[in-house]
XYZ file of C-alpha atoms in Angstrom:
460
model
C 167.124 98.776 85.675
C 165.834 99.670 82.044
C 168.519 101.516 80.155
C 165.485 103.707 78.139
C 165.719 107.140 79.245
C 163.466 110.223 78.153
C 164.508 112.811 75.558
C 165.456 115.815 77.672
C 165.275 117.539 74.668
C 161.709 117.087 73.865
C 160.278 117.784 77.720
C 158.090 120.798 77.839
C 155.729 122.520 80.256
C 154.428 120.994 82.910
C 157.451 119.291 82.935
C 156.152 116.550 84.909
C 153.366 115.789 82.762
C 155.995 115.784 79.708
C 157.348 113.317 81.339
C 154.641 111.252 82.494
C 154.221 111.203 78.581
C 157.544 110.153 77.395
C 157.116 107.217 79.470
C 153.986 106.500 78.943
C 154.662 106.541 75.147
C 157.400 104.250 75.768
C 155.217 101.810 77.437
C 153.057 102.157 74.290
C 155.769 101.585 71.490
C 157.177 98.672 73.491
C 160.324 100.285 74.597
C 159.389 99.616 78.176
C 157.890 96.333 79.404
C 155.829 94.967 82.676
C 158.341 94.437 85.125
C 161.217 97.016 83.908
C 162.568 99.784 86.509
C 162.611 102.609 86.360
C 165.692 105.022 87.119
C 166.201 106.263 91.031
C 163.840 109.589 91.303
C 167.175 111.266 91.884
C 169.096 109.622 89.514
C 166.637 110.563 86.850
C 165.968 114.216 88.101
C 170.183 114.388 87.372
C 170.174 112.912 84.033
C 167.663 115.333 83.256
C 168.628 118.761 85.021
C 165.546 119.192 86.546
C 164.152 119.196 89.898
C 163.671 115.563 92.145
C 160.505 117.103 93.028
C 159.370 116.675 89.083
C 159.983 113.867 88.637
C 158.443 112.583 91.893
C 155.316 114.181 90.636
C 155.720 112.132 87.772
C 156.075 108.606 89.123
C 153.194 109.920 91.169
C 150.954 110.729 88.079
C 152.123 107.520 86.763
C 150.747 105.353 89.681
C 147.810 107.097 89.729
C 147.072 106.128 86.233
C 148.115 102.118 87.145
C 151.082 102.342 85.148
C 153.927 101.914 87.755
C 153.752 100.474 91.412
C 156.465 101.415 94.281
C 158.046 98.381 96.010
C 159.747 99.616 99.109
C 163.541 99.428 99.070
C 163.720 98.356 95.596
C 162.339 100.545 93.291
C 159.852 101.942 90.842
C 158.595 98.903 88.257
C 156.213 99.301 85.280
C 152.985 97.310 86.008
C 150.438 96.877 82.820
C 147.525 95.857 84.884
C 145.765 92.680 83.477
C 142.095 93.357 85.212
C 140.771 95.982 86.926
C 141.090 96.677 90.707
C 138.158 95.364 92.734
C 135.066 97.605 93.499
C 135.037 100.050 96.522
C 133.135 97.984 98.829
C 133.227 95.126 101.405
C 132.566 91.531 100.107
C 129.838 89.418 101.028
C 130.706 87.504 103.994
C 126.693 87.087 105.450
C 125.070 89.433 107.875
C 127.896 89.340 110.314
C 129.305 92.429 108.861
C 127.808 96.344 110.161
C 128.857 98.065 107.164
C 129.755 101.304 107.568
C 131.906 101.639 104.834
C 129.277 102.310 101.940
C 127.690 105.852 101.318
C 124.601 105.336 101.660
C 121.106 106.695 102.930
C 118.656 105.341 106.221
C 116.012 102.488 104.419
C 113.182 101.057 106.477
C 109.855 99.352 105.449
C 108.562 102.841 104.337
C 110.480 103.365 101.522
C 109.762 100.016 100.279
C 106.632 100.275 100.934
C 106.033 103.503 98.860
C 108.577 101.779 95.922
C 106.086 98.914 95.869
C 102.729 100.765 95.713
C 104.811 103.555 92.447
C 105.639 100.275 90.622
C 101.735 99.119 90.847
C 100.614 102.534 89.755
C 103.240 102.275 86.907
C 101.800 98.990 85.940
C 98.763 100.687 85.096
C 99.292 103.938 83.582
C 103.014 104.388 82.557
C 102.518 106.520 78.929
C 102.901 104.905 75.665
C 105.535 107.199 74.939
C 107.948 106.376 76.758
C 107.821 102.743 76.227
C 108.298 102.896 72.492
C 110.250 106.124 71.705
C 114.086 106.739 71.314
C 113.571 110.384 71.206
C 114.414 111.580 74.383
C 113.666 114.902 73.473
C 110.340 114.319 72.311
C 109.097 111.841 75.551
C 110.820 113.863 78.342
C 109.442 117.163 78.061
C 107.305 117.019 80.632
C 110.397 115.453 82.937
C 112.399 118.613 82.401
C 109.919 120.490 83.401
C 109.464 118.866 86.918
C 113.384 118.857 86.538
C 113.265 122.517 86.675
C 111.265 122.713 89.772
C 113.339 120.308 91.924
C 116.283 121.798 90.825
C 114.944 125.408 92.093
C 114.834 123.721 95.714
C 118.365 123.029 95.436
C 119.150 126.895 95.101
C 119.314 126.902 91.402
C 117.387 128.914 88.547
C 117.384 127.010 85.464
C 115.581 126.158 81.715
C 114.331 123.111 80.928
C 116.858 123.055 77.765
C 119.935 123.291 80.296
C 118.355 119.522 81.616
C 119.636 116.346 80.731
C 118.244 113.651 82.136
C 120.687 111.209 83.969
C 120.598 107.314 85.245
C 122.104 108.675 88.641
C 125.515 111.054 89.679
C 127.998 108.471 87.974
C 126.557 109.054 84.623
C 126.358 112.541 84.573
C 130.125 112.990 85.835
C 130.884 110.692 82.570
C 129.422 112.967 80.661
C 130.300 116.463 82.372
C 134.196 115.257 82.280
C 133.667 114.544 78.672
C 132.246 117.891 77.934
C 134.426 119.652 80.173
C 138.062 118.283 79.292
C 140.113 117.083 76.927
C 142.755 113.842 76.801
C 145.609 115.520 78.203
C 144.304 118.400 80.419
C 144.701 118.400 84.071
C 141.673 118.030 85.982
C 142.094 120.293 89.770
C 139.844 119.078 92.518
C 140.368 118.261 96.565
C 142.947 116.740 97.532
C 140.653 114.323 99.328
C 138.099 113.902 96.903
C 135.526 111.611 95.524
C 136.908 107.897 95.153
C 136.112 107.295 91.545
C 137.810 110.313 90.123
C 141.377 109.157 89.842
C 139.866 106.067 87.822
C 137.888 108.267 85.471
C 140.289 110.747 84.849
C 142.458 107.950 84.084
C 140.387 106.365 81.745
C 139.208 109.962 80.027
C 143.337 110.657 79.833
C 143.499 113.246 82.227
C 145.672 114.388 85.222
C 144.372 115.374 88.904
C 146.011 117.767 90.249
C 144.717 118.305 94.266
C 144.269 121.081 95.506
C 144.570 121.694 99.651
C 141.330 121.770 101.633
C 140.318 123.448 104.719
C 136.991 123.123 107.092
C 134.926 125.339 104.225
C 136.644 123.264 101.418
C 138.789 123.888 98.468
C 141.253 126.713 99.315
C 140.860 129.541 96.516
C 144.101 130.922 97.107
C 145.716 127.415 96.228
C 143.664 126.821 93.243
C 144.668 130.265 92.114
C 148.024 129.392 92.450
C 148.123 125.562 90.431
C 145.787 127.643 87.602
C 148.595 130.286 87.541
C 151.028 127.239 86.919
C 149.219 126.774 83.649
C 148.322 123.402 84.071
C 144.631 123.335 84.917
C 141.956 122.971 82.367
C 138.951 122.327 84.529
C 137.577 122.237 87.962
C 135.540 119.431 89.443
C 134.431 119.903 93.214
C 131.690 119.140 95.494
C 131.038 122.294 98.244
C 128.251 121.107 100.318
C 129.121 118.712 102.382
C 132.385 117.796 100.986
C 133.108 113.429 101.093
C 134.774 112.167 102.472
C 136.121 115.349 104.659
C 132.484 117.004 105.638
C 133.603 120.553 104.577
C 131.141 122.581 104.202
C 132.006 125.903 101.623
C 130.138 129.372 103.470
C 128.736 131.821 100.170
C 132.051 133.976 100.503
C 134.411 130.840 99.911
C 131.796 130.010 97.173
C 132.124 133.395 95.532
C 135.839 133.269 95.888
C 136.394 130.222 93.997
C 134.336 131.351 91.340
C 136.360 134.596 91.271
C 139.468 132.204 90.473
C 137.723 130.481 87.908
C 136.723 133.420 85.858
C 140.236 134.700 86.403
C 141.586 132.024 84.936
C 138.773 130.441 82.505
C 138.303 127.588 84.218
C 134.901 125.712 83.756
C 133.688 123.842 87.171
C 131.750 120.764 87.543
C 129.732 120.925 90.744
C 128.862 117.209 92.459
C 125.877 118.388 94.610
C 124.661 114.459 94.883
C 122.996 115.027 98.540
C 121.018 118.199 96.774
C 117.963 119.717 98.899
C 119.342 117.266 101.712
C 120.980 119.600 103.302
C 119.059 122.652 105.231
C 119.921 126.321 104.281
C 122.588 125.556 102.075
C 124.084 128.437 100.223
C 123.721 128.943 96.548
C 125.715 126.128 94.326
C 128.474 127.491 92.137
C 126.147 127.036 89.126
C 124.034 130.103 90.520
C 126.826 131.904 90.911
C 128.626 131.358 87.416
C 125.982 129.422 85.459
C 127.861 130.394 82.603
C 130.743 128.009 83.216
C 129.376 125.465 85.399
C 128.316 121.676 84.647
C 125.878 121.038 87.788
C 125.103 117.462 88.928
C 122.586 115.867 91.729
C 120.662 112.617 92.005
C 118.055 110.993 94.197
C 119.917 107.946 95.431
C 121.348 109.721 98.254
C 118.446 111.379 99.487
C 115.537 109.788 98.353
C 115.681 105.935 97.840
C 119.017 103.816 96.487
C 117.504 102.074 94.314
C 115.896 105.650 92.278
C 119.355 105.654 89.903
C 118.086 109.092 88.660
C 119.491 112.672 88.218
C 120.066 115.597 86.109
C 123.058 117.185 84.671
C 122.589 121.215 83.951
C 124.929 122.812 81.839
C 125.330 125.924 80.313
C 124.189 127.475 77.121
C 127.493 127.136 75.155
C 127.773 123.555 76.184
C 124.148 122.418 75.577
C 125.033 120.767 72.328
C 128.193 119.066 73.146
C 126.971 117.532 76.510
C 123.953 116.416 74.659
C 125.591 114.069 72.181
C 128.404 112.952 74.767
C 125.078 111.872 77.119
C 123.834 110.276 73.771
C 126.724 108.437 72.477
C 127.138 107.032 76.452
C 123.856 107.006 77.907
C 121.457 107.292 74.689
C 118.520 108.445 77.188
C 117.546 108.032 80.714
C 115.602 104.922 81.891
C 112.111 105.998 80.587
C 110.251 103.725 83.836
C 112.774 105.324 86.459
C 112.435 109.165 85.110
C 108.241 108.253 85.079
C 108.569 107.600 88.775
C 111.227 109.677 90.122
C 108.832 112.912 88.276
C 105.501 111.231 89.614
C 107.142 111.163 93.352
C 108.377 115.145 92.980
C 104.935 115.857 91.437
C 102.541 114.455 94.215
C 105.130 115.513 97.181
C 106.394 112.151 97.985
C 110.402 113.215 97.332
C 110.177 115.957 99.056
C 108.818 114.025 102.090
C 111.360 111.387 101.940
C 113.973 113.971 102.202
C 112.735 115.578 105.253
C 112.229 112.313 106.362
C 116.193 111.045 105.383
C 117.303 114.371 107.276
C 115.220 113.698 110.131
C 116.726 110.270 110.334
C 120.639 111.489 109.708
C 120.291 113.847 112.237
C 119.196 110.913 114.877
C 122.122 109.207 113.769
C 124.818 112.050 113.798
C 123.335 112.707 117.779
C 124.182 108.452 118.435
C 127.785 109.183 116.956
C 128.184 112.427 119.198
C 126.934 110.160 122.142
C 129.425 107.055 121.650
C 132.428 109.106 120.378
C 132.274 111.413 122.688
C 135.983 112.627 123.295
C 137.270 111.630 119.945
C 137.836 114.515 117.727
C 136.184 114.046 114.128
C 134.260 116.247 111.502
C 130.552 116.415 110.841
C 127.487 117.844 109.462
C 124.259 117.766 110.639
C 123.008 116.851 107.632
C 125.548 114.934 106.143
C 125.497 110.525 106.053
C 129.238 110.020 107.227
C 131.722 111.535 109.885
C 134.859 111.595 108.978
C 137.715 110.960 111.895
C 140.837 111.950 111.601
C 143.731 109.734 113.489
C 146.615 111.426 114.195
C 149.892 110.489 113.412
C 150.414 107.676 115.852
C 147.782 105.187 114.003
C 147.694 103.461 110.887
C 144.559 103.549 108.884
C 145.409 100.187 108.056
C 146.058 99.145 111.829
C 142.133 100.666 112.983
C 140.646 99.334 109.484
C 141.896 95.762 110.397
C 141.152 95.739 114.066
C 137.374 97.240 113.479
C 137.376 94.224 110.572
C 138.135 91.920 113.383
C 135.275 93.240 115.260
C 133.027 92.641 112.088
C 132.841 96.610 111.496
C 133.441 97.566 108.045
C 134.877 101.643 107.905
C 136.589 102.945 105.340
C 140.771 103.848 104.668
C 141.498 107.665 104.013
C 144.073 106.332 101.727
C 140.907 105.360 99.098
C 140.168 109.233 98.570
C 143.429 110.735 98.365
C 143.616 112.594 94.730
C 147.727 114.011 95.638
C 149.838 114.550 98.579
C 150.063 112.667 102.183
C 147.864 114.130 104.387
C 147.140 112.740 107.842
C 145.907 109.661 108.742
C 141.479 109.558 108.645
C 138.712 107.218 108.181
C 135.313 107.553 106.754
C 132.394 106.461 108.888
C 129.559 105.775 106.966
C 125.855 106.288 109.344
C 123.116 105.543 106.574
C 123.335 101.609 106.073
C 122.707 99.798 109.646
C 119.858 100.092 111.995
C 120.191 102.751 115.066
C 121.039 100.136 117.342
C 123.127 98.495 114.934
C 125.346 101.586 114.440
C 125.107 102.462 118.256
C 126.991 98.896 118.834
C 129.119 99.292 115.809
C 130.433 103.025 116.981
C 131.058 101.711 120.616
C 133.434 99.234 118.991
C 134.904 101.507 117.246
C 135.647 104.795 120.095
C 137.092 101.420 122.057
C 139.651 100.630 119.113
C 140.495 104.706 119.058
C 140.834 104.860 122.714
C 143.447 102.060 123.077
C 147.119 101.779 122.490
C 147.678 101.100 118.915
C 148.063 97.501 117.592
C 150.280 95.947 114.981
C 148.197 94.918 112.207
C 149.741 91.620 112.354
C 147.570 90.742 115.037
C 144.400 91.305 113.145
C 145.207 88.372 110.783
């Protein structure tokens, strides 16, 4: 065990992020090296006269930002990662695998087709402009515009300044979290949240701090509570539906956790990435408090994958500094992907692949009501995943295994877990296979759920 210890002298509040400092800091100055241990939780939380709690929140924080790794009956070790962890999704292993472990929306011939016939009409008439400028505030005028309409069918009322044109959701979270925060601050969202977020925030220098989730999402009474803490600086959350839990926030819990964030100046970044997907949605936060909120939605999850395209819109006050964080990352939006993604909302084609994609989710949500009938799990109509809680008698990693076995790819609850334990789920991805692909796929599946638990050994 190292014999470094913090300077109890120097911790200030959040204590636990003090000391997720001091030890940090120590990994940075060389006083602690890969390999060392760490002092016993309790041990520590003695030393320091201050609560075991704290400093379990702080080896927490710690792990979360790959600095330290638990080993089970002996300890916690620093660990100075050497690469990064592998990508969220299944290796290649040939067709043999129904992958239902990848977000992602239905794709037949038609959308091909119509991706095929865009890229010929391209060929032909794509504007000068935006093949030789780097002023994207000179070429994309006319793409803000159309911005503005689309935008309106997702339930928001907007300028065409607000706009910035994104390569997809990813990019425009970059840039919203750089806008939004600061090294340092602590980030609140659900505590089961969006997979890349602890990654991110790590990268940006930020803390997650999750907040407790019911069926209509983030609970404003706990948020009120960790903002009254002092800690958070920011609010990133996605109301409608919710991944991987399928909550879906009514217009009162909406106007509730805007309340808290006005209360407690907190700006919000909305992830609305399945935007006019989903029928008779209420208003996004950004109607509600456009004044504070960083909105985000894209087209790959409800038009086409392969249309990496969206828009960021942020408020007046921030309209400057979100511009040059999207410039210094981004520089502009893909000039031949922003032609075609405007062209399709212009002549009516997005809007048609929508209703198609909900027409075709809904088909799919009705097979998974069919095959796991008697198994208890959350959905939207709308939505392109189910999410199925376990119960405390299986092991993620036991049904994960055994559906691998059965060459059925689903994905761990433990990959979206921002803080706490919560209770054993998987995500169940509908969009990727064909109907009678994921009709076979969920019938494996309701048969692992409905027998006995297995030791994972026997997957192997």
């Amino acid at each position: 065990m190292t014999s470094w210890r913090p300077d109890r002298d120097t911790l200030k509040r959040p204590v636990y992020l003090s000391l997720v400092e001091q030890i940090s800091g120590a990994v940075d100055a060389g006083e602690l090296s890969d390999g060392d241990r760490l002092p016993p939780q309790r041990m520590l939380a003695q030393e320091l006269n201050i609560a075991v709690q704290t400093v379990s929140r702080a080896y927490d924080e710690l792990s979360r930002r790959g600095l330290v790794a638990g080993e089970t009956g002996r300890g916690t070790f620093i660990t100075l990662r050497t690469h990064e962890p592998p990508p969220p999704y299944i290796n290649e292993r040939g067709n043999t695998i129904v992958d239902l472990s990848m977000l992602k929306p239905v794709v037949e011939q038609m959308h091909l087709d119509r991706l095929a016939k865009a890229l010929a009409d391209l060929a032909t008439s794509f504007p000068a402009n935006l093949s030789t400028s780097f002023r994207p505030n000179v070429v994309f005028a006319r793409h803000r515009g159309v911005a503005v309409d689309w935008l309106r069918r997702c339930g928001l009322e907007t300028n065409a300044r607000n706009v910035i044109l994104t390569n997809g959701a990813t990019p425009a979270m970059v840039v919203a979290l750089m806008t939004a925060t600061r090294s340092g601050m602590t980030l609140a969202t659900e505590a089961i949240g969006h997979h890349t977020l602890p990654a991110l925030a790590g990268n940006l220098g930020l803390s997650l701090r999750g907040i407790p989730t019911d069926i209509e999402g983030m609970i404003p009474e706990a948020l009120d509570k960790a903002a009254a803490e002092g800690e958070i600086g920011a609010l990133f959350i996605m109301p409608n539906p919710c991944d991987p839990t399928v909550s879906m926030m009514s217009a009162g819990r909406r106007e509730a956790i805007v309340d808290v964030a006005r209360r407690h100046d907190l700006t919000i970044i909305e992830n609305d990435a399945w935007g006019p997907l989903i029928e008779k949605c209420p208003p996004p936060l950004a109607a509600l408090a456009p004044e504070r909120t960083l909105y985000i939605t894209s087209f790959s999850k409800n038009v086409v994958p392969g249309l990496r395209y969206g828009y960021l819109v942020v408020p007046e006050r921030l309209i400057p500094a979100a511009g040059n964080r999207h410039l210094v990352t981004n520089w502009m939006a893909t000039p031949l992907i922003a032609e075609l993604a405007t062209r399709w909302i212009e002549d009516g084609t997005a809007l048609e692949m929508v209703l198609w994609q909900r027409r075709a989710l809904r088909r799919r949500q009705k097979i998974a009501a069919e095959t796991l009938a008697g198994i208890d799990y959350l959905s939207h109509p709308d939505a392109l995943h189910i999410w199925i809680p376990l119960g405390s008698h299986r092991s993620e990693d036991e049904v994960v295994s055994l559906a691998r076995l059965h060459d059925v790819a689903i994905a761990p609850g433990a990959s979206f877990r921002i803080e706490g334990d919560p209770k054993p789920a998987i995500r169940v991805c509908l969009g990727q296979p064909s109907e009678k692909e994921l009709r076979a796929a969920l019938t494996v599946l309701a048969g692992i759920l409905a027998s006995d638990p297995e030791p994972v050994l026997l997957t192997l």
